[in-house]
Short mmCIF file of C-alpha atoms in Angstrom, two decimals:
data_model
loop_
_atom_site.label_atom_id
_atom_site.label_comp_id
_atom_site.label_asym_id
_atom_site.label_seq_id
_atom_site.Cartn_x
_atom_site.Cartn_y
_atom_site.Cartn_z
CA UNK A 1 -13.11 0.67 22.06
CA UNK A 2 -10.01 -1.72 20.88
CA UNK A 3 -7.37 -3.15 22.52
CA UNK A 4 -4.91 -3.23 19.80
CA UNK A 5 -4.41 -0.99 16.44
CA UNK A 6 -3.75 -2.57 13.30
CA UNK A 7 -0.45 -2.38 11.17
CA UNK A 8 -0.68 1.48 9.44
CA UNK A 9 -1.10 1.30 5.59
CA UNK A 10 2.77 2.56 5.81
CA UNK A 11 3.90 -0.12 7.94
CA UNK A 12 1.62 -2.67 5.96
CA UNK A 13 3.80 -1.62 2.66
CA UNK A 14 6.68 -1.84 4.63
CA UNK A 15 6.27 -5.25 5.75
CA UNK A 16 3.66 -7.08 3.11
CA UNK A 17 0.24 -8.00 3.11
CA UNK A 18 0.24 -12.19 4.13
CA UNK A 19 -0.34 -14.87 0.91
CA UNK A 20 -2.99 -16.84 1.16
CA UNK A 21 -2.65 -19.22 4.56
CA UNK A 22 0.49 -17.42 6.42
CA UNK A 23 -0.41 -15.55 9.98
CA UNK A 24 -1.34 -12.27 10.38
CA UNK A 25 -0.04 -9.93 12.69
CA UNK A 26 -1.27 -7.07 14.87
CA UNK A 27 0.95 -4.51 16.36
CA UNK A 28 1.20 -4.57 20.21
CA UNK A 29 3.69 -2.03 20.75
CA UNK A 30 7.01 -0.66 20.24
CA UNK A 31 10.43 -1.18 22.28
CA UNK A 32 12.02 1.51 23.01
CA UNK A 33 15.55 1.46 24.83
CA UNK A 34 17.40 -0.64 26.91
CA UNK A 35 16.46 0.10 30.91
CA UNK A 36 18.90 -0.65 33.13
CA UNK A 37 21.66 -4.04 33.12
CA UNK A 38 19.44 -6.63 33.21
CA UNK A 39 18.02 -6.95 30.20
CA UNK A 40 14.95 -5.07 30.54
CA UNK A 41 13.85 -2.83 27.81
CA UNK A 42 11.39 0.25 27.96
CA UNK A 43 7.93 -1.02 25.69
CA UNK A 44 4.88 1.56 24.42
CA UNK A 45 2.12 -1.13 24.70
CA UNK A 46 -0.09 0.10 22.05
CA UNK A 47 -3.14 -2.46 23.56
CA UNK A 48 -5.17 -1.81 27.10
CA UNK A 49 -4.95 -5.28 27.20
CA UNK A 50 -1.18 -6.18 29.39
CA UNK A 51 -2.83 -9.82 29.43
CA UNK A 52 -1.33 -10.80 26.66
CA UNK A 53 2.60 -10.16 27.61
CA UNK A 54 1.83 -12.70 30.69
CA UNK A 55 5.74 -14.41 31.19
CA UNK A 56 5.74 -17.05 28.86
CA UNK A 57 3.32 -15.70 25.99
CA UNK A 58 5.25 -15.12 22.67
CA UNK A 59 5.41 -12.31 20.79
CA UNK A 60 7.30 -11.05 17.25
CA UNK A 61 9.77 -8.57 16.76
CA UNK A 62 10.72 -6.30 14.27
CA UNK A 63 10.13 -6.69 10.30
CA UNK A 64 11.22 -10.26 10.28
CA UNK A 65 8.55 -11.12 13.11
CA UNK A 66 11.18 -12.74 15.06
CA UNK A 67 9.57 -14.91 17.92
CA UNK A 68 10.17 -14.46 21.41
CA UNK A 69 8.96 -15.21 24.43
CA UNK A 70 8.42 -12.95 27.52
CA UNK A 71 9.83 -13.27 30.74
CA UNK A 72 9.00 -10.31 33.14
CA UNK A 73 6.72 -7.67 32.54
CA UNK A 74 6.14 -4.40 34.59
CA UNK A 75 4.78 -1.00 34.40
CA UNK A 76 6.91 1.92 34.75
CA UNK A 77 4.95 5.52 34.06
CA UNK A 78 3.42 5.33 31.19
CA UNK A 79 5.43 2.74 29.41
CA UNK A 80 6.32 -0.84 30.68
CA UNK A 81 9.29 -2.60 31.61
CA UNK A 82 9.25 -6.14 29.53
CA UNK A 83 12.25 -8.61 29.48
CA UNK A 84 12.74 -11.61 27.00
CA UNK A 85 14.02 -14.95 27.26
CA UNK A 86 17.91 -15.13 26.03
CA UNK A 87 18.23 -11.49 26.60
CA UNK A 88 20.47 -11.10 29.77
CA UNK A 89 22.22 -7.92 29.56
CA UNK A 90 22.18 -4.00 28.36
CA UNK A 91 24.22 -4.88 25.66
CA UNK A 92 22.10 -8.20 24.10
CA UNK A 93 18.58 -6.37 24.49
CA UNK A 94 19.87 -3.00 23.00
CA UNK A 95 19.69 -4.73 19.72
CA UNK A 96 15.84 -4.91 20.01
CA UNK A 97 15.49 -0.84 20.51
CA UNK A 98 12.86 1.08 18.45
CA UNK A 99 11.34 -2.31 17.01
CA UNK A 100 7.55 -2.92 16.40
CA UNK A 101 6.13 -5.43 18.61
CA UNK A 102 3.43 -7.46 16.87
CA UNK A 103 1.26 -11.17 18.05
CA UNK A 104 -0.70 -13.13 15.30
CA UNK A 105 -4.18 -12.38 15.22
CA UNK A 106 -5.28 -16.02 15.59
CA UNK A 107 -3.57 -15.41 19.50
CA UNK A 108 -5.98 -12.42 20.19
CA UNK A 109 -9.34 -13.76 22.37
CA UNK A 110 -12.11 -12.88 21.30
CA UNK A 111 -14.02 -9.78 22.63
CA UNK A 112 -17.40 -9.17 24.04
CA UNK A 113 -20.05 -8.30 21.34
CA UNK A 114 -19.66 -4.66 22.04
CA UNK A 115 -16.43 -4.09 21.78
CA UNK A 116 -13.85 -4.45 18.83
CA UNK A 117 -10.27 -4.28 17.49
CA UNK A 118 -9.24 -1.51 15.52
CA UNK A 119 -8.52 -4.05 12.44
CA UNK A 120 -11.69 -5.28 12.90
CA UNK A 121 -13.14 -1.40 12.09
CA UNK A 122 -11.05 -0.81 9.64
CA UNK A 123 -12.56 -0.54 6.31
CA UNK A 124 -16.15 -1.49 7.31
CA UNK A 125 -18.61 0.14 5.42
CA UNK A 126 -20.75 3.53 7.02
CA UNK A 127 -24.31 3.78 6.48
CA UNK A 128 -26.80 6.43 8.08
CA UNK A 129 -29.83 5.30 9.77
CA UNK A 130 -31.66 5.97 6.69
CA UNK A 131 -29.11 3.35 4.83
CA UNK A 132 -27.51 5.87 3.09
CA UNK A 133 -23.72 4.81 2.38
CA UNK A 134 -21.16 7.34 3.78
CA UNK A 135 -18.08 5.86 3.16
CA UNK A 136 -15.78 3.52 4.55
CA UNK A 137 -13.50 3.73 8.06
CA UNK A 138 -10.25 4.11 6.60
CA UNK A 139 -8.29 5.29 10.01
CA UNK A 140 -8.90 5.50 13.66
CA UNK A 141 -7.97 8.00 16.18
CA UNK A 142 -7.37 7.35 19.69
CA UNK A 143 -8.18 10.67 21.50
CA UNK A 144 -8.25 10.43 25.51
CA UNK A 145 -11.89 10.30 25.80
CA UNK A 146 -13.08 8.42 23.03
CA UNK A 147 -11.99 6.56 19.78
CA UNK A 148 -12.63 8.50 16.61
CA UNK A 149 -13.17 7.05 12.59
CA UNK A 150 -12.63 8.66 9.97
CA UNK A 151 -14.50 7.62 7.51
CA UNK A 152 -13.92 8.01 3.69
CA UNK A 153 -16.48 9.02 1.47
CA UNK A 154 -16.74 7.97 -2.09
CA UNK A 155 -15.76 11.52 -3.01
CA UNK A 156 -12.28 11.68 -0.76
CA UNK A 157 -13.49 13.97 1.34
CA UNK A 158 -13.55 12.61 5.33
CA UNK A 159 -16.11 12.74 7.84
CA UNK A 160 -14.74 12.24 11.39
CA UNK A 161 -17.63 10.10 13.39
CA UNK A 162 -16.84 10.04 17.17
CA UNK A 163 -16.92 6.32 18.92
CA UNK A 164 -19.47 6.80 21.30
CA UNK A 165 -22.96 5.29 21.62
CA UNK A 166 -24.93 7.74 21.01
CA UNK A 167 -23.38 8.32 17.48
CA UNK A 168 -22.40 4.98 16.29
CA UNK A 169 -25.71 2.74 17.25
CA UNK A 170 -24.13 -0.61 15.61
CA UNK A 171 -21.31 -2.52 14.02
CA UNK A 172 -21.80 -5.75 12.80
CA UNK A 173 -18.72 -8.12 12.18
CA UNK A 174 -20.51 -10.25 9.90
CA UNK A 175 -21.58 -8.00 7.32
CA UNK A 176 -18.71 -5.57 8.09
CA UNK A 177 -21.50 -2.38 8.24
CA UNK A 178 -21.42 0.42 10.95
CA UNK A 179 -25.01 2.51 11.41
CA UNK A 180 -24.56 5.93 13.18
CA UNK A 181 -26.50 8.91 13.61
CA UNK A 182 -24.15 11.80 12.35
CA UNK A 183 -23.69 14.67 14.88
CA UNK A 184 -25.67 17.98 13.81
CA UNK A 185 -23.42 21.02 14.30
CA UNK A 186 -25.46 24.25 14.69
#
């Protein structure tokens, strides 16, 4: 259901939460290690959307959200192949290896009405049909078939509610509520 993940609550400690009026940042992916002598380096896109490394679109790097803007990108397997501007060699883009990849949220388009980022989801409030609060999303799993949020009850205790229509029947941006019809297990 999302495109892109938001920064992990360890990652978010790691790197701040934004003061009032800086940019925010997703995380796009990870680099990985150098490929080749050009300057190409192996990336874990973390989004199902490649659009947005298009040559020329900018992304951040590492803690200190360095910017940078791409110049090549290219799948290879299950990872890509994504070169920067001012990195010409092994040795120049080996200094970028097992950094986060993140853009500002203000450079993600908007989605269709059915469909949402995973920062979006996080921490929205659960309800029942009935209106009966359940808890709050406080993580989501990516499983191969379907997205899956856990959601927090008041108590601590999690209920894991899978992301599929049948289950989840809304989620409203605006008032930041998700309605689903819990699975019975017999």
């Amino acid at each position: 259901m999302s495109p892109v993940r938001k920064i992990s609550a360890k990652q978010d400690e790691l790197s701040g939460s934004p003061q009032q009026g800086e940019p925010v940042y997703i995380v796009v992916g990870k680099l990985r290690r150098p490929h080749g002598i050009a300057g190409e380096i192996l990336f874990e896109m973390t989004s199902d959307s490649p659009q947005l490394f298009t040559p020329g679109k900018q992304v951040y790097i590492g803690d200190n959200k360095i910017l940078h803007k791409i110049s090549t990108l290219r799948q290879a397997n299950k990872l890509w192949l994504i070169s920067l501007e001012g990195f010409e060699n092994r040795e120049q883009v080996s200094l970028l290896r097992n950094q986060w990849v993140f853009v500002r949220l203000e450079d993600l388009k908007p989605l269709p009405e059915d469909r949402f980022y995973h920062h979006e989801v996080l921490g929205m409030r659960v309800l029942n049909e009935s209106g009966e609060f359940l808890g709050e999303v406080g993580e989501i799993l990516e499983t191969g078939a379907n997205d899956v949020y856990v959601v927090v009850t008041p108590e601590g205790q999690e209920i894991l509610i899978p992301a599929v229509k049948t289950v989840v029947l809304s989620i409203d941006r605006d008032t930041k509520k998700i309605i689903v019809r819990p699975q019975e297990w017999t």
